[in-house]
Short mmCIF file of C-alpha atoms in Angstrom, two decimals:
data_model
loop_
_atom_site.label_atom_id
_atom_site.label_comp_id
_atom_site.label_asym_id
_atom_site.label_seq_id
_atom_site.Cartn_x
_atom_site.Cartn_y
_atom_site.Cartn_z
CA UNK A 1 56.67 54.61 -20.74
CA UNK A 2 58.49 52.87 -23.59
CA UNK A 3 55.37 50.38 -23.93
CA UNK A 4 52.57 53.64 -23.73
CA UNK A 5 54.46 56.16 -26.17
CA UNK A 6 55.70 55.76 -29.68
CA UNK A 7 58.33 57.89 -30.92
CA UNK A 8 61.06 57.20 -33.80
CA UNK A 9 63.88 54.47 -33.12
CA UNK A 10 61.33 52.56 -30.67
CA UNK A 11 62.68 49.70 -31.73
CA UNK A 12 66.52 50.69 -31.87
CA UNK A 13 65.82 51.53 -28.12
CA UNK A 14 64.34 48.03 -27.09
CA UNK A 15 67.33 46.82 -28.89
CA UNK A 16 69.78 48.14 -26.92
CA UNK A 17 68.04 47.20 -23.91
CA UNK A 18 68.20 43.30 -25.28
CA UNK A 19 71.92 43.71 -26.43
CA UNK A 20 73.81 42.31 -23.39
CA UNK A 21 71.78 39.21 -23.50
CA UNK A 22 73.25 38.73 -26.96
CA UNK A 23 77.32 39.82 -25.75
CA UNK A 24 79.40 37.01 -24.02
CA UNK A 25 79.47 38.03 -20.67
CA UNK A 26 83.18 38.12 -20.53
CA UNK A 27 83.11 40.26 -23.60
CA UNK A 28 80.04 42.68 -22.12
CA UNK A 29 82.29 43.00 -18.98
CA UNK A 30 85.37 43.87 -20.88
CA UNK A 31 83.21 46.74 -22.23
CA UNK A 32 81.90 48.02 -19.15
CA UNK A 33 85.42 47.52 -17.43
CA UNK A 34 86.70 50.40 -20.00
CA UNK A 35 83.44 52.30 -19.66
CA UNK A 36 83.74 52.36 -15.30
CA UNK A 37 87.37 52.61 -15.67
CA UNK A 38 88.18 56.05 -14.64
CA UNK A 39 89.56 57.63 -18.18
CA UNK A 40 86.22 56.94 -19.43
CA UNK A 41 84.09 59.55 -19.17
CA UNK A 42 81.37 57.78 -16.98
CA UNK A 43 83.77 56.45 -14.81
CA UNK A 44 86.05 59.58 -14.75
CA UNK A 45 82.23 61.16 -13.81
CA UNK A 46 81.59 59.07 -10.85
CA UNK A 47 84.66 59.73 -9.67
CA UNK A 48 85.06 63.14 -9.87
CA UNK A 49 81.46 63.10 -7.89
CA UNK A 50 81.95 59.85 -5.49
CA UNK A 51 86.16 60.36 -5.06
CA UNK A 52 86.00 56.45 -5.49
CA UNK A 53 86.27 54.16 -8.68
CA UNK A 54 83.55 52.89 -10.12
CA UNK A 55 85.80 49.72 -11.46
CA UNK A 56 86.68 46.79 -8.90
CA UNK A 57 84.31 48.27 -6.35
CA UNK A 58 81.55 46.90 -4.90
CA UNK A 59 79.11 49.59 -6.51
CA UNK A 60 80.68 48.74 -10.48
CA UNK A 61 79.61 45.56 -9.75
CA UNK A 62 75.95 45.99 -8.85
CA UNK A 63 75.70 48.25 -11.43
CA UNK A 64 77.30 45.69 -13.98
CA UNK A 65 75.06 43.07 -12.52
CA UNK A 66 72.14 45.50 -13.18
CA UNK A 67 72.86 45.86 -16.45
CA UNK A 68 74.14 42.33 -17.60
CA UNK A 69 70.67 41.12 -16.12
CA UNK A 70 68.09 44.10 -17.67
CA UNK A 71 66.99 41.82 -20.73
CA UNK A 72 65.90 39.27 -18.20
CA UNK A 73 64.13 42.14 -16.19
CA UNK A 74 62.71 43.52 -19.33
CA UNK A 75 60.64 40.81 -21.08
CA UNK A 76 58.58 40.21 -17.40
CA UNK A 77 57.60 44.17 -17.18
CA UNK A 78 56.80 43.80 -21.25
CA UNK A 79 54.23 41.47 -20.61
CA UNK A 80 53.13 43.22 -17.36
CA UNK A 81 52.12 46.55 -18.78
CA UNK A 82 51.06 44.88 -21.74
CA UNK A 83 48.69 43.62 -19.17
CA UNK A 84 47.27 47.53 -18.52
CA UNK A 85 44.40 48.37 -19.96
CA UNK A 86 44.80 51.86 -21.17
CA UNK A 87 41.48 52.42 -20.25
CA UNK A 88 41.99 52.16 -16.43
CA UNK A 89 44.77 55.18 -16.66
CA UNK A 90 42.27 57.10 -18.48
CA UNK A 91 39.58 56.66 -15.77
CA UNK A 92 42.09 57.61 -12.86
CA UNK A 93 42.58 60.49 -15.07
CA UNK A 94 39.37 61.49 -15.59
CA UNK A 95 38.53 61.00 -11.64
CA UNK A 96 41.22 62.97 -10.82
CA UNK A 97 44.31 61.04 -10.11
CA UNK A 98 47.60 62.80 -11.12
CA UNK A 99 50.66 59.93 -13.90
CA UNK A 100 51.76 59.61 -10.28
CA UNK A 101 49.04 58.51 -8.18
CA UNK A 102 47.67 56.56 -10.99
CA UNK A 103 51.12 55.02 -11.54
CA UNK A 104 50.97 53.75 -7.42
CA UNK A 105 46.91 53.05 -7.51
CA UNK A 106 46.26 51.35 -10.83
CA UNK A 107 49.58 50.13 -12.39
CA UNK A 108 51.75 49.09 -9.69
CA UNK A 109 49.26 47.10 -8.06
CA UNK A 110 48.65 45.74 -11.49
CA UNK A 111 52.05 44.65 -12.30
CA UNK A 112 53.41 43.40 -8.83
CA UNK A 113 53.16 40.06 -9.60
CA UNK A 114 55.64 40.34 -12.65
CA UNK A 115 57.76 42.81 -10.74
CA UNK A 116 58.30 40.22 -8.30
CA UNK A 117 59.20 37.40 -11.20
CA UNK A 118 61.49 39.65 -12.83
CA UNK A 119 63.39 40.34 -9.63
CA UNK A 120 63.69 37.12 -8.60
CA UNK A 121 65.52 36.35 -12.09
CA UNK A 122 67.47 39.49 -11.90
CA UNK A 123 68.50 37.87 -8.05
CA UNK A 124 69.15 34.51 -9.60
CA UNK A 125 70.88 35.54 -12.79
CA UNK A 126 73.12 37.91 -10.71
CA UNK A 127 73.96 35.45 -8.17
CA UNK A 128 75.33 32.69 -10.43
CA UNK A 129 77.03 35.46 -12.99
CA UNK A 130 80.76 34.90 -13.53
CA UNK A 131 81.92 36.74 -16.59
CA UNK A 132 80.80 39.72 -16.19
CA UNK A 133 81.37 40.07 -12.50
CA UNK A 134 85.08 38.73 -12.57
CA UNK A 135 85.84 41.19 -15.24
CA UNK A 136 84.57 44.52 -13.52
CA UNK A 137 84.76 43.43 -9.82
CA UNK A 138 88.24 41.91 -10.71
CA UNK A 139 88.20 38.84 -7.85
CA UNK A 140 89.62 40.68 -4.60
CA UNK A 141 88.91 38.86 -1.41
CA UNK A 142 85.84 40.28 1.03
CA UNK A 143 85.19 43.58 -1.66
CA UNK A 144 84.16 41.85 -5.09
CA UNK A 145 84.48 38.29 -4.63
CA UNK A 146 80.81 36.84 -5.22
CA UNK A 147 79.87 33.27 -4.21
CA UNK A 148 80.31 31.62 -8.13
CA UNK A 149 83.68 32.90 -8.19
CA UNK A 150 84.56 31.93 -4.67
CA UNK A 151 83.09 28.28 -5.70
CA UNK A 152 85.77 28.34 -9.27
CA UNK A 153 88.47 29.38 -6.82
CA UNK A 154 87.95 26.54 -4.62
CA UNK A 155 87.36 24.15 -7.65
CA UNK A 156 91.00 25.58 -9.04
CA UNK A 157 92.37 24.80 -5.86
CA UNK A 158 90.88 21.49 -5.64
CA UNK A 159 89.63 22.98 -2.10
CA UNK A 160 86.16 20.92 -2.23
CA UNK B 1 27.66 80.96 -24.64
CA UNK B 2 23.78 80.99 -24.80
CA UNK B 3 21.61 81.02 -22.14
CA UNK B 4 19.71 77.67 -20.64
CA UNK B 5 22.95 75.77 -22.43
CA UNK B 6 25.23 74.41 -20.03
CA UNK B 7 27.77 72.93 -22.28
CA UNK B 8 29.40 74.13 -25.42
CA UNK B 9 31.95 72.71 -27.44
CA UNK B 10 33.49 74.05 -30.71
CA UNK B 11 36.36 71.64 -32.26
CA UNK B 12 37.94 70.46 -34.94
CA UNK B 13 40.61 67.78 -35.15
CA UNK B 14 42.19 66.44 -38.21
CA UNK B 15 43.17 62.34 -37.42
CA UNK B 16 44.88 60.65 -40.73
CA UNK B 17 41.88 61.07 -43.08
CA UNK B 18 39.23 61.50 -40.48
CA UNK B 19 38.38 65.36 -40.01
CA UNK B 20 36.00 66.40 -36.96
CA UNK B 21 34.30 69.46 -37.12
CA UNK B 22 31.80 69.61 -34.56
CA UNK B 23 29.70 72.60 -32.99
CA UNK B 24 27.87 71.19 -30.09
CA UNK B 25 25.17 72.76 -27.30
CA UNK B 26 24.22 70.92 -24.49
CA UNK B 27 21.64 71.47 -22.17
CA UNK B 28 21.00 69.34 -18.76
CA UNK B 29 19.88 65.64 -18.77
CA UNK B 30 20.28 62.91 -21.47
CA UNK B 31 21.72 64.21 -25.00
CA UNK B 32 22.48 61.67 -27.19
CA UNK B 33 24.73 61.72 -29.46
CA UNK B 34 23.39 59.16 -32.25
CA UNK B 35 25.79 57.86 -35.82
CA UNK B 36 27.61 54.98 -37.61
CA UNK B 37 30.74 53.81 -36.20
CA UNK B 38 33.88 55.79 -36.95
CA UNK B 39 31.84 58.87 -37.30
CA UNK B 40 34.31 61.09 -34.57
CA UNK B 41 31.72 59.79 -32.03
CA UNK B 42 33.83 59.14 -29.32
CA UNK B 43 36.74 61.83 -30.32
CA UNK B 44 34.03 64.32 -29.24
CA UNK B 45 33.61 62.62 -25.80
CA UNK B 46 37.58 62.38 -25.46
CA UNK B 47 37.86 66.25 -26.57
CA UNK B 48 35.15 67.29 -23.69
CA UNK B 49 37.19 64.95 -21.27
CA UNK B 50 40.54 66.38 -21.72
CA UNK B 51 41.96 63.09 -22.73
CA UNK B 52 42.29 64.41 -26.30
CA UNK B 53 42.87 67.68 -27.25
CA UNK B 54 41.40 69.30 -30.24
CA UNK B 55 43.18 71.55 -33.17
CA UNK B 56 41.38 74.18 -32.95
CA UNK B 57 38.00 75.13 -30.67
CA UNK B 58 36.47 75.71 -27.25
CA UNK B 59 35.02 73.90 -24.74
CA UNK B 60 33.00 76.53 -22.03
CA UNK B 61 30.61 74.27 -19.18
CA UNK B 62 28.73 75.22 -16.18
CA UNK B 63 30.47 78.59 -16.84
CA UNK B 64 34.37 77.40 -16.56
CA UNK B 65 36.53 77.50 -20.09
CA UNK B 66 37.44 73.83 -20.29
CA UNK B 67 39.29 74.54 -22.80
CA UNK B 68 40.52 77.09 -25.89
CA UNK B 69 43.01 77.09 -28.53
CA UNK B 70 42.60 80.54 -29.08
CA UNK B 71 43.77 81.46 -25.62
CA UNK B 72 45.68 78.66 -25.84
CA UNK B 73 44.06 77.47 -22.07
CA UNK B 74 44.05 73.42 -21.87
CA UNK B 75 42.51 72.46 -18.24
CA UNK B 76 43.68 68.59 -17.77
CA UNK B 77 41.30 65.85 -17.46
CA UNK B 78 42.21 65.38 -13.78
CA UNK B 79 40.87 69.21 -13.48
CA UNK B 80 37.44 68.95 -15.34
CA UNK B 81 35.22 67.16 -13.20
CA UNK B 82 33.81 64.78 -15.90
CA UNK B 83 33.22 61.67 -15.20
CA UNK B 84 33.43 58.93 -18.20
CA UNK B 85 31.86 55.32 -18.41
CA UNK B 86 33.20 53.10 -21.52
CA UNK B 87 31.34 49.96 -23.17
CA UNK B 88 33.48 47.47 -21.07
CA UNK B 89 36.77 47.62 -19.04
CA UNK B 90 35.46 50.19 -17.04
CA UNK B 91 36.47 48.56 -13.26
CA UNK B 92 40.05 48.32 -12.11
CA UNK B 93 40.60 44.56 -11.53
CA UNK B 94 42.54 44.63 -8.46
CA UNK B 95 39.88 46.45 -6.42
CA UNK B 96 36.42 45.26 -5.11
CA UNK B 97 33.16 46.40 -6.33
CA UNK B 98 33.22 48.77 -3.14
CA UNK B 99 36.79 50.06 -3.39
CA UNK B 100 36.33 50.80 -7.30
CA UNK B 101 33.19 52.98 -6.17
CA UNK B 102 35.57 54.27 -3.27
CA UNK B 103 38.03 55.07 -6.09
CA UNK B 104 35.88 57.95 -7.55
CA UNK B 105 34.69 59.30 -4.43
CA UNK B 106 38.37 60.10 -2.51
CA UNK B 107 38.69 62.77 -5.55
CA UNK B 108 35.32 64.38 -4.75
CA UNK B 109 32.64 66.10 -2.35
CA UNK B 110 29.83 63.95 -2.92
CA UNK B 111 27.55 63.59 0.23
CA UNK B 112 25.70 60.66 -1.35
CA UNK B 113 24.73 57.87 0.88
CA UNK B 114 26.92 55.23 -1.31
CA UNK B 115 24.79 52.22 0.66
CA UNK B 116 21.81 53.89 -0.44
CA UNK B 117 22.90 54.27 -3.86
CA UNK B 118 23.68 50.74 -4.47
CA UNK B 119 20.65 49.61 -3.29
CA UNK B 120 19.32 51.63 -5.59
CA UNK B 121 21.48 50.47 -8.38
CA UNK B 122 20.74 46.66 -7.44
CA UNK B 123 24.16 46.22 -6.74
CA UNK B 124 24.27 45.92 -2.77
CA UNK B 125 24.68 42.16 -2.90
CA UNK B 126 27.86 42.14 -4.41
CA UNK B 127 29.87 45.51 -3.20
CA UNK B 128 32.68 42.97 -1.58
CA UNK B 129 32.61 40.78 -4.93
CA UNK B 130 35.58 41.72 -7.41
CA UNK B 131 34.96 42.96 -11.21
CA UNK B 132 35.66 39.12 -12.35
CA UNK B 133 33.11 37.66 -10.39
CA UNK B 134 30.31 39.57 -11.41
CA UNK B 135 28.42 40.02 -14.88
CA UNK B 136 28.89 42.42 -17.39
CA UNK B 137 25.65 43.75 -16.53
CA UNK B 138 26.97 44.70 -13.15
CA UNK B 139 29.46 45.98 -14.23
CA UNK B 140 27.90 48.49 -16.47
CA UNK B 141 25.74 49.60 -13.21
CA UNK B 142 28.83 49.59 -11.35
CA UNK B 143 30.47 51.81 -13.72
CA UNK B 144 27.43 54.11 -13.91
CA UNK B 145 27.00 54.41 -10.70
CA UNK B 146 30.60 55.25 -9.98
CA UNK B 147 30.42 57.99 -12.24
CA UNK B 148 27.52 59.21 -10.74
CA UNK B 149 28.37 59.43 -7.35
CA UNK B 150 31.75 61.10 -8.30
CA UNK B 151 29.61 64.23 -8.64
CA UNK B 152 30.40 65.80 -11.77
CA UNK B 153 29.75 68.48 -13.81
CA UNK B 154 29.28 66.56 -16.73
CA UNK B 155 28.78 62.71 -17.28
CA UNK B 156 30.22 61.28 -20.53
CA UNK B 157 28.96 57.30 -21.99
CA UNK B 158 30.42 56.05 -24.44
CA UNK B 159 28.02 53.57 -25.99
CA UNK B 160 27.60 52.19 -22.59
CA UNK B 161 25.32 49.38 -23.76
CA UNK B 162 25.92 47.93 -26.78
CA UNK B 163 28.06 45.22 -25.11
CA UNK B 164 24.87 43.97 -22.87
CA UNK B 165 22.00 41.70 -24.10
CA UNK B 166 18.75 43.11 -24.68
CA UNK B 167 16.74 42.26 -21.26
CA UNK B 168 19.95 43.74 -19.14
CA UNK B 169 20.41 46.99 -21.07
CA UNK B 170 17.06 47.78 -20.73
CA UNK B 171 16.90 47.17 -17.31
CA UNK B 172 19.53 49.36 -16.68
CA UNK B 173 18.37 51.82 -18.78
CA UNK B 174 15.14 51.72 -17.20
CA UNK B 175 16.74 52.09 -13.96
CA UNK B 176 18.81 55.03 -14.95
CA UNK B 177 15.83 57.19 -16.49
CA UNK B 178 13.96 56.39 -13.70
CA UNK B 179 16.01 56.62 -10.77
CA UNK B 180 18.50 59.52 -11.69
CA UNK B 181 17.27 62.67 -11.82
CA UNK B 182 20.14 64.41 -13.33
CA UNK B 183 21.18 68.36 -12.80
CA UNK B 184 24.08 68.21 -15.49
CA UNK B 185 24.83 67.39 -19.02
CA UNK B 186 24.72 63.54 -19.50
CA UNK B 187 25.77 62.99 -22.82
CA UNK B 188 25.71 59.18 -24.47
CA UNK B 189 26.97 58.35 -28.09
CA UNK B 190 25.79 55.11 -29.68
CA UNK B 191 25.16 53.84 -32.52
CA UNK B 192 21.76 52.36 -31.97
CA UNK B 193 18.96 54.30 -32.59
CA UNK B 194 16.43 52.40 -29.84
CA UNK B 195 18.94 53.18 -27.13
CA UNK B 196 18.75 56.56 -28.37
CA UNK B 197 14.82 57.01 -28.80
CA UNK B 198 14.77 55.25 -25.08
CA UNK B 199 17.24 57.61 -23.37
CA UNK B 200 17.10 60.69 -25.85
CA UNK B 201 15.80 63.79 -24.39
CA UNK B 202 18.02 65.46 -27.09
CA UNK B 203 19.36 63.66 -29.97
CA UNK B 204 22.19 65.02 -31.90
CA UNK B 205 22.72 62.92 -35.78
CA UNK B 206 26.36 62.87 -36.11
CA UNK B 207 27.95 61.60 -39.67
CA UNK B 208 31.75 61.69 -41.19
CA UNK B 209 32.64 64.27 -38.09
CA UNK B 210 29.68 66.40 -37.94
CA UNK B 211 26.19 66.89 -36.35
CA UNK B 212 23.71 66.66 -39.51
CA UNK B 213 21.09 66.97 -37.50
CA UNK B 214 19.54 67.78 -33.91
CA UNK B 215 16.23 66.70 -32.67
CA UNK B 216 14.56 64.47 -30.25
CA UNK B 217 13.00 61.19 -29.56
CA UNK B 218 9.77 61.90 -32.24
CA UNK B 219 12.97 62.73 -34.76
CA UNK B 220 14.41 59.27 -34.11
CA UNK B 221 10.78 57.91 -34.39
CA UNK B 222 10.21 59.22 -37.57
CA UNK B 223 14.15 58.20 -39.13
CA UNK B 224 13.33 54.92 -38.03
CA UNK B 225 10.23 54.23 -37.70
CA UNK B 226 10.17 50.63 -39.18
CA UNK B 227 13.42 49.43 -37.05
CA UNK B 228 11.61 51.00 -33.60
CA UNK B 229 8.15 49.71 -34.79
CA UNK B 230 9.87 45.90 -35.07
CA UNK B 231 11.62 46.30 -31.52
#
């Protein structure tokens, strides 16, 4: 959608999507500790909904993960729907195919090669993340604890 | 709407500087819609599909309103049963020669033998082939033949040949005036008048967003007499 339509602060928008890229991770993960934290409003949100804290929980940290690793996501799907020919939606439109069936028969099958290269860096970035993850999952043993910072604890401890 | 017309469109659209202000009556078979480029050529065939909407106008066919301002009705392209062949890009890459015909015909209730019809079309050989392995000539009869086996109420080209040689877009047009017998409005914009004087039962003269002048294939002869003559 953000590639198709063009509407005022288009670019603002794709900047904010890049920005954590650009943040230390430690520093991104400082901000989204105080935005999950449960004063916040988001975080005071999900838990007035969930009855759980979004901070140093398993869920804050997928989500932080999720959006630590969007920039890396977002330049793959860029390119892919770059890819679509506007031309194709128009003839799915024209032979009757609803934005949703033409999103699953024309796009999708279109773009599933760069899906599956942009979630394979999402998977890799997210796997080896540190900074980010230590700051909103906080470290605690068989809830947060992700294998790069089980591998620093064991280097600390000389456990290797 | 007056009788013996099928299709009748009254629109204007303002785009930057470009205004179109078109009143257009279509009858059955080929109408061609003949003018420079940037002339609001293609707007027009974009308005009667539904994937642009006009300012102000109407758009009444085969006795349905496609679409009014006035009573501010707008019937989606999904709804108009039009079916619309483009220059190139017309095949969806990721589906077989077959499977893009397929693709029009799981929307509609066309009997049509689709075996028969690409034998036909010349096209039988290579219904398992995909769009990058054949020639844009085969594509083009792909893509007409898709949109004529969709069944619809009206069939839109937009200068469906001018990306062909010579020998392969008369073949095809060939094949298309002779092996088509067509029930509905078929209406083609180009920009070449022998296309036009081949194809043109009716030829509408468009220029700067309006029809100048309507006519038929001994009006083309006559505008360009020395161009057709040399061809």
């Amino acid at each position: 959608m953000l590639y198709f339509y063009h509407f005022p602060f288009k670019q603002i928008l794709i900047a904010m999507f890049l920005l954590p890229i650009l943040l230390p991770p430690t520093v991104l993960g400082f901000y989204l500790l105080y935005i999950f934290s449960p004063s916040s409003t988001v975080g005071g949100l999900y838990k007035h909904i969930t009855n759980k804290t979004l901070s140093f929980s398993s869920e804050g940290l997928l989500l932080a993960s999720l959006i630590y690793s969007i920039p890396l996501a977002f330049f793959p799907l860029w390119e892919a729907v770059k890819n679509i020919n506007v031309r194709w939606i128009e003839i799915a439109h024209v032979f009757g195919y609803s934005r949703i069936e033409t999103f699953f028969k024309v796009i999708l099958p279109n773009i599933k090669g760069y899906i599956i290269s942009a979630s394979a860096l999402v998977f890799a970035n997210t796997m080896g993340e540190f900074g980010v993850v230590l700051m909103v999952g906080g470290d605690i043993p068989g809830k947060t604890r992700t294998i790069s910072i089980y591998i620093y604890d064991a280097v600390q401890s000389l456990d290797y | 709407m007056e009788r013996g017309k099928l299709l009748h469109l009254r629109a204007e659209k303002k785009k930057g500087k470009f205004r179109l202000d078109i009143n257009l009556k279509i009858e059955k078979g080929f109408n061609i819609i003949l003018g420079p480029s940037g002339c609001g050529k293609t707007t027009t065939l974009r308005i009667i599909s539904g994937l642009e909407g006009a300012d102000r106008g109407f758009l009444y066919c085969c006795g349905r309103v496609l679409f009014d301002t006035e009573k501010n009705i707008f019937i989606p392209p999904q709804k108009r049963r039009v079916a619309l062949v483009f220059q190139d890009n017309n095949l969806l890459p990721h589906l077989s020669v077959r499977e893009n015909i397929e693709f029009a015909l799981k929307k509609s209730d066309n009997p049509l033998d689709l075996n028969g019809m690409a034998e036909k079309f010349g096209i039988k050989e290579i219904m398992d082939r995909f769009p990058h392995q054949i020639s844009g000539g085969e594509k083009q009869r792909v893509a007409l033949l898709r949109g004529i086996i969709s069944n619809p109420d009206i069939l839109l080209m937009d200068e469906p040949f001018s990306s062909l040689d010579f020998d392969t877009k008369y073949i095809i047009m060939r094949m298309l005036k002779e092996e088509t017998d067509f029930d509905i409005p078929v209406i083609i914009v180009t920009h070449d008048p022998v296309e036009a004087y081949f194809l043109g039962e009716r030829v509408f003269f468009m220029k700067d967003g309006r029809i100048t002048e309507e006519g038929n294939r001994e009006t083309i002869k006559e505008k360009f007499k020395d161009l057709l003559h040399f061809q």
